[in-house]
Every structure is written in structure tokens, then in C-alpha cells.
XYZ file of C-alpha atoms in Angstrom:
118
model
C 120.247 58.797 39.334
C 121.793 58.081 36.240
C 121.869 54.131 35.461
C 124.505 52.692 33.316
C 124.932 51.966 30.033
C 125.627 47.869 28.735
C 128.295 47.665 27.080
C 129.117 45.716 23.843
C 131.518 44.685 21.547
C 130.953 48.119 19.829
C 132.071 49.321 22.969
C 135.636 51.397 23.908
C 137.808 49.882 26.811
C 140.967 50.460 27.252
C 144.164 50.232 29.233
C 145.694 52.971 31.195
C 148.087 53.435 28.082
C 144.751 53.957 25.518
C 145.319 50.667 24.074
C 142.187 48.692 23.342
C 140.966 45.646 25.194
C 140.386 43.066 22.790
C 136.677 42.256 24.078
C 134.748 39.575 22.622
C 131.214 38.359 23.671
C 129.664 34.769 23.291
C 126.767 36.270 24.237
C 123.060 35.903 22.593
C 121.883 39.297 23.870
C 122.533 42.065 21.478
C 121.834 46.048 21.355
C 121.978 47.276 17.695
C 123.281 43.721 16.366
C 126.115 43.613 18.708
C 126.686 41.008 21.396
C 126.852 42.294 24.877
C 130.149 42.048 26.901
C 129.794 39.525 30.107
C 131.201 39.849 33.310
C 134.004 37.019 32.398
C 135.922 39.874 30.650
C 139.239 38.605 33.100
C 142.078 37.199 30.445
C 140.549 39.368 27.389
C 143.796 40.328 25.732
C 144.834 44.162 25.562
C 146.696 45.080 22.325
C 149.205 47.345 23.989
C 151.755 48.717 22.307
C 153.921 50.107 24.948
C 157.145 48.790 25.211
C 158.865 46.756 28.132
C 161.709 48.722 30.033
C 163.859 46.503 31.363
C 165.768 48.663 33.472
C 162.400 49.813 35.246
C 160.859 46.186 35.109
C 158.174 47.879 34.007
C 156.281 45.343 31.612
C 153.047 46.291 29.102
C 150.078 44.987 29.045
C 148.763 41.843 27.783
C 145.397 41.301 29.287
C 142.916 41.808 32.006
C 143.720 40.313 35.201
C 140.212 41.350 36.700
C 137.109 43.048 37.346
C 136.492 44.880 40.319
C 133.307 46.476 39.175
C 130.699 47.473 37.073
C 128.496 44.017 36.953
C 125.065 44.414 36.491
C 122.786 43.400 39.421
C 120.220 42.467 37.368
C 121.067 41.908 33.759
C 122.453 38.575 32.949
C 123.100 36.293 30.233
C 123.304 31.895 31.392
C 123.887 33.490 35.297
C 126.505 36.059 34.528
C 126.706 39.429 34.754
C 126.708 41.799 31.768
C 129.096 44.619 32.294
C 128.277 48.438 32.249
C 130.270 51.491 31.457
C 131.185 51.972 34.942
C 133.278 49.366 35.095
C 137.017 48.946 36.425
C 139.350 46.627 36.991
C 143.519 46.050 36.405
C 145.569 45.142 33.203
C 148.511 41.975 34.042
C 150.922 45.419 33.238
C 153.480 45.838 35.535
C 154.681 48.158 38.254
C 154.079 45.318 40.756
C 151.732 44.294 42.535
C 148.782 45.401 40.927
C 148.546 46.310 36.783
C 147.757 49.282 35.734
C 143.894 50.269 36.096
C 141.709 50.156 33.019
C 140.257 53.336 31.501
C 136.711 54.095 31.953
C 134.873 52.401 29.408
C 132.495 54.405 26.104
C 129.591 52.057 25.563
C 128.818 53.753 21.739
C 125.015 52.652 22.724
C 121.917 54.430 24.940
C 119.213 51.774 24.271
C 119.903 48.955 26.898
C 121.032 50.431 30.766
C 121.249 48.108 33.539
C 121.760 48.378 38.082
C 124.849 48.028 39.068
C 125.925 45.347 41.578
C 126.264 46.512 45.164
């Protein structure tokens, strides 16, 4: 079994249109000097640079509207959840009603892996 990677602010998340989720960390736990991104990662801005269509009401996105999962079962940093490279969740992006999923996420470490919450 293959356990999953932490992911920091080193790390590459993106949107389903490739642009990058704006992740920062508050967090005192670091891999390789970087601070490790928590399970609060819900309102992180996206810096997408798709346009709107207004005669599709289709609308780009602007942040993360949530996590669905990848929290660590066991890792955590002041009682929350670091996140791992298997997680997903949805962009505020339109078609309605959900955003657009995010894109699986490149950690860019190996040295700190963590469970993953049931």
C-alpha cells in the first residue's frame, strides 16, 4: 500500500483549467523549510485565468469551495488535518451546482507521508 505524500506550499494544486490554487499554510510543521498545507484549504483563492462566458453562464474560478478528501487521519497541526496528495475537492467555478473538480495534487516532496482519513 502506497501511503500519501503531505503536501506543502511547494506543492502543485490546481483547478480543472491548470490554474494554480493559491495555497498558503500558517502552519509550524515544515518538510524541507516549507510549511505544510492544512485541511482548512476551503476559500484558498485559485488564480484562474479562464474567462467568464456569459452566454453559457459559465463563470471561472475564484477559489475552493471544499474538500472532500485527502485529510490525514493521523497527521495534524492545533487539531486539523494536514492534507495529502490524494486530495479532491470543487473550485466556486461554475456550471451549476457543483464547481469544477480540482486536479490531483504534485506534492514536490517524499520525506513526510501520512494515513488518509476513512
Amino acid at each position: 500500500m502506497i501511503v500519501p505524500a503531505v503536501l506543502t506550499t511547494e506543492s502543485t494544486l490546481t483547478c480543472a483549467h491548470g490554474f494554480a490554487v493559491s495555497a498558503g499554510s500558517s502552519s509550524r510543521l515544515r518538510v524541507g523549510g516549507k510549511a505544510v498545507l492544512l485541511a482548512d484549504l476551503a476559500g484558498q483563492s485559485i488564480d484562474c485565468r479562464l474567462p467568464d462566458d456569459p452566454n453559457t453562464s459559465t463563470k471561472h474560478c475564484t477559489k475552493v469551495a471544499q474538500v472532500s478528501a485527502g485529510e490525514s487521519s493521523k497527521l495534524t497541526v492545533g487539531s486539523v488535518s494536514v492534507l495529502l496528495d490524494v486530495v479532491a475537492g470543487l473550485s466556486d467555478g461554475t456550471p451549476p451546482p457543483t464547481g469544477p473538480p480540482l486536479l490531483p495534487a504534485v506534492a514536490q516532496q517524499a520525506k513526510l507521508r501520512a494515513a488518509v482519513a476513512p
